[in-house]
Amino acid sequence: MDMQTWRDGWTRAADAAESIRAALAALGLPESAWSSVRPTVTKTGRPYVELGTLRADVAEQIAEALRGAMTSVR
């Protein structure tokens, strides 16, 4: 893997992580609930977002928001 592949992967992961953080903040969750969200890139340049450990109530709020989003798409 070349450095550009890694940079591109990092950019995608960082953008996706920021999108998740913004969505969680929009749900009214405090920063402490989503501070473990972070971008990561594999050795091959594949981008991922690490969500970390979430409190149970935070996970329930996320699930509720996802269910609501799925209902509005149908």
Short mmCIF file of N, CA and C in Angstrom, two decimals:
data_model
loop_
_atom_site.label_atom_id
_atom_site.label_comp_id
_atom_site.label_asym_id
_atom_site.label_seq_id
_atom_site.Cartn_x
_atom_site.Cartn_y
_atom_site.Cartn_z
N MET A 1 0.85 -1.17 0.00
CA MET A 1 0.00 0.00 0.00
C MET A 1 0.90 1.24 0.00
N ASP A 2 0.51 2.19 -0.80
CA ASP A 2 1.28 3.44 -0.82
C ASP A 2 0.66 4.45 0.15
N MET A 3 1.40 5.50 0.39
CA MET A 3 0.98 6.51 1.35
C MET A 3 -0.31 7.20 0.92
N GLN A 4 -0.52 7.40 -0.36
CA GLN A 4 -1.74 8.06 -0.83
C GLN A 4 -2.97 7.21 -0.53
N THR A 5 -2.85 5.90 -0.68
CA THR A 5 -3.97 5.00 -0.36
C THR A 5 -4.32 5.13 1.12
N TRP A 6 -3.29 5.17 1.97
CA TRP A 6 -3.53 5.32 3.41
C TRP A 6 -4.18 6.67 3.70
N ARG A 7 -3.69 7.73 3.09
CA ARG A 7 -4.27 9.06 3.31
C ARG A 7 -5.73 9.12 2.88
N ASP A 8 -6.02 8.53 1.72
CA ASP A 8 -7.40 8.50 1.23
C ASP A 8 -8.30 7.73 2.20
N GLY A 9 -7.79 6.60 2.69
CA GLY A 9 -8.54 5.82 3.66
C GLY A 9 -8.77 6.59 4.94
N TRP A 10 -7.72 7.30 5.41
CA TRP A 10 -7.85 8.09 6.63
C TRP A 10 -8.88 9.20 6.46
N THR A 11 -8.86 9.86 5.32
CA THR A 11 -9.82 10.94 5.05
C THR A 11 -11.25 10.39 5.10
N ARG A 12 -11.48 9.26 4.46
CA ARG A 12 -12.83 8.67 4.47
C ARG A 12 -13.25 8.28 5.88
N ALA A 13 -12.33 7.66 6.63
CA ALA A 13 -12.64 7.23 8.00
C ALA A 13 -12.90 8.45 8.89
N ALA A 14 -12.09 9.48 8.76
CA ALA A 14 -12.25 10.68 9.58
C ALA A 14 -13.58 11.38 9.26
N ASP A 15 -13.92 11.46 7.98
CA ASP A 15 -15.19 12.08 7.59
C ASP A 15 -16.38 11.28 8.13
N ALA A 16 -16.28 9.96 8.04
CA ALA A 16 -17.37 9.10 8.53
C ALA A 16 -17.49 9.21 10.05
N ALA A 17 -16.36 9.24 10.75
CA ALA A 17 -16.39 9.37 12.20
C ALA A 17 -17.02 10.70 12.60
N GLU A 18 -16.69 11.76 11.90
CA GLU A 18 -17.27 13.06 12.20
C GLU A 18 -18.77 13.06 11.94
N SER A 19 -19.21 12.36 10.90
CA SER A 19 -20.64 12.25 10.61
C SER A 19 -21.37 11.54 11.74
N ILE A 20 -20.78 10.48 12.25
CA ILE A 20 -21.38 9.75 13.37
C ILE A 20 -21.42 10.63 14.62
N ARG A 21 -20.32 11.33 14.90
CA ARG A 21 -20.29 12.23 16.06
C ARG A 21 -21.39 13.29 15.95
N ALA A 22 -21.53 13.88 14.77
CA ALA A 22 -22.54 14.93 14.57
C ALA A 22 -23.95 14.37 14.75
N ALA A 23 -24.18 13.16 14.24
CA ALA A 23 -25.50 12.55 14.39
C ALA A 23 -25.81 12.26 15.85
N LEU A 24 -24.82 11.78 16.59
CA LEU A 24 -25.03 11.50 18.02
C LEU A 24 -25.25 12.79 18.80
N ALA A 25 -24.53 13.83 18.44
CA ALA A 25 -24.73 15.13 19.08
C ALA A 25 -26.14 15.66 18.77
N ALA A 26 -26.61 15.44 17.55
CA ALA A 26 -27.94 15.90 17.16
C ALA A 26 -29.04 15.16 17.93
N LEU A 27 -28.73 13.96 18.41
CA LEU A 27 -29.68 13.23 19.25
C LEU A 27 -29.72 13.81 20.66
N GLY A 28 -28.83 14.77 20.93
CA GLY A 28 -28.79 15.39 22.24
C GLY A 28 -27.87 14.67 23.22
N LEU A 29 -27.06 13.76 22.70
CA LEU A 29 -26.14 13.03 23.57
C LEU A 29 -24.94 13.90 23.92
N PRO A 30 -24.48 13.84 25.16
CA PRO A 30 -23.32 14.64 25.54
C PRO A 30 -22.05 14.08 24.90
N GLU A 31 -21.05 14.92 24.80
CA GLU A 31 -19.78 14.50 24.18
C GLU A 31 -19.21 13.25 24.83
N SER A 32 -19.40 13.11 26.11
CA SER A 32 -18.87 11.93 26.81
C SER A 32 -19.47 10.63 26.28
N ALA A 33 -20.65 10.70 25.67
CA ALA A 33 -21.30 9.51 25.13
C ALA A 33 -20.71 9.07 23.80
N TRP A 34 -20.10 10.01 23.07
CA TRP A 34 -19.58 9.65 21.75
C TRP A 34 -18.11 10.00 21.57
N SER A 35 -17.43 10.29 22.66
CA SER A 35 -16.02 10.66 22.56
C SER A 35 -15.11 9.50 22.14
N SER A 36 -15.60 8.28 22.24
CA SER A 36 -14.78 7.12 21.84
C SER A 36 -14.86 6.84 20.34
N VAL A 37 -15.69 7.56 19.61
CA VAL A 37 -15.79 7.38 18.16
C VAL A 37 -14.52 7.92 17.52
N ARG A 38 -13.84 7.07 16.74
CA ARG A 38 -12.60 7.54 16.12
C ARG A 38 -12.33 6.80 14.81
N PRO A 39 -11.65 7.47 13.90
CA PRO A 39 -11.31 6.84 12.62
C PRO A 39 -10.12 5.89 12.77
N THR A 40 -10.06 4.91 11.92
CA THR A 40 -8.92 4.01 11.88
C THR A 40 -8.77 3.47 10.46
N VAL A 41 -7.55 3.05 10.13
CA VAL A 41 -7.26 2.55 8.79
C VAL A 41 -6.44 1.27 8.93
N THR A 42 -6.78 0.25 8.14
CA THR A 42 -6.03 -1.00 8.18
C THR A 42 -4.71 -0.86 7.42
N LYS A 43 -3.90 -1.90 7.51
CA LYS A 43 -2.61 -1.90 6.79
C LYS A 43 -2.81 -1.81 5.29
N THR A 44 -3.97 -2.24 4.80
CA THR A 44 -4.23 -2.19 3.36
C THR A 44 -4.92 -0.90 2.92
N GLY A 45 -5.19 -0.01 3.89
CA GLY A 45 -5.80 1.27 3.57
C GLY A 45 -7.31 1.30 3.67
N ARG A 46 -7.91 0.24 4.17
CA ARG A 46 -9.36 0.19 4.29
C ARG A 46 -9.82 1.03 5.48
N PRO A 47 -10.75 1.97 5.26
CA PRO A 47 -11.20 2.86 6.33
C PRO A 47 -12.28 2.21 7.20
N TYR A 48 -12.19 2.44 8.50
CA TYR A 48 -13.18 1.98 9.47
C TYR A 48 -13.44 3.09 10.48
N VAL A 49 -14.55 2.96 11.20
CA VAL A 49 -14.85 3.85 12.31
C VAL A 49 -15.01 2.98 13.55
N GLU A 50 -14.20 3.25 14.54
CA GLU A 50 -14.26 2.56 15.83
C GLU A 50 -15.29 3.28 16.68
N LEU A 51 -16.34 2.57 17.10
CA LEU A 51 -17.39 3.19 17.91
C LEU A 51 -17.07 3.11 19.40
N GLY A 52 -16.21 2.21 19.79
CA GLY A 52 -15.86 2.08 21.20
C GLY A 52 -16.99 1.47 22.01
N THR A 53 -16.89 1.57 23.30
CA THR A 53 -17.91 1.05 24.20
C THR A 53 -18.92 2.14 24.48
N LEU A 54 -20.17 1.81 24.27
CA LEU A 54 -21.26 2.76 24.49
C LEU A 54 -22.07 2.35 25.71
N ARG A 55 -22.52 3.33 26.45
CA ARG A 55 -23.44 3.03 27.56
C ARG A 55 -24.72 2.44 26.97
N ALA A 56 -25.39 1.61 27.73
CA ALA A 56 -26.61 0.95 27.25
C ALA A 56 -27.67 1.95 26.84
N ASP A 57 -27.85 3.03 27.60
CA ASP A 57 -28.88 4.01 27.25
C ASP A 57 -28.55 4.72 25.95
N VAL A 58 -27.27 4.94 25.70
CA VAL A 58 -26.85 5.56 24.44
C VAL A 58 -27.14 4.61 23.28
N ALA A 59 -26.81 3.33 23.45
CA ALA A 59 -27.08 2.35 22.40
C ALA A 59 -28.58 2.27 22.10
N GLU A 60 -29.41 2.36 23.13
CA GLU A 60 -30.86 2.35 22.94
C GLU A 60 -31.33 3.57 22.16
N GLN A 61 -30.75 4.75 22.46
CA GLN A 61 -31.12 5.97 21.72
C GLN A 61 -30.72 5.85 20.25
N ILE A 62 -29.54 5.29 20.00
CA ILE A 62 -29.09 5.10 18.62
C ILE A 62 -30.03 4.15 17.89
N ALA A 63 -30.37 3.04 18.53
CA ALA A 63 -31.28 2.07 17.91
C ALA A 63 -32.64 2.69 17.62
N GLU A 64 -33.14 3.49 18.55
CA GLU A 64 -34.43 4.16 18.35
C GLU A 64 -34.37 5.12 17.17
N ALA A 65 -33.28 5.86 17.06
CA ALA A 65 -33.13 6.80 15.94
C ALA A 65 -33.02 6.05 14.62
N LEU A 66 -32.31 4.94 14.60
CA LEU A 66 -32.20 4.15 13.37
C LEU A 66 -33.54 3.56 12.96
N ARG A 67 -34.29 3.07 13.94
CA ARG A 67 -35.63 2.54 13.62
C ARG A 67 -36.50 3.65 13.05
N GLY A 68 -36.44 4.83 13.64
CA GLY A 68 -37.22 5.96 13.13
C GLY A 68 -36.82 6.34 11.72
N ALA A 69 -35.53 6.30 11.45
CA ALA A 69 -35.04 6.62 10.10
C ALA A 69 -35.50 5.59 9.10
N MET A 70 -35.50 4.33 9.50
CA MET A 70 -35.94 3.26 8.60
C MET A 70 -37.41 3.39 8.29
N THR A 71 -38.20 3.78 9.27
CA THR A 71 -39.64 3.95 9.07
C THR A 71 -39.92 5.10 8.11
N SER A 72 -39.17 6.19 8.21
CA SER A 72 -39.41 7.33 7.35
C SER A 72 -38.94 7.10 5.92
N VAL A 73 -38.05 6.13 5.70
CA VAL A 73 -37.57 5.83 4.36
C VAL A 73 -38.58 4.99 3.60
N ARG A 74 -39.31 4.19 4.30
CA ARG A 74 -40.27 3.26 3.64
C ARG A 74 -41.42 3.97 3.05
#
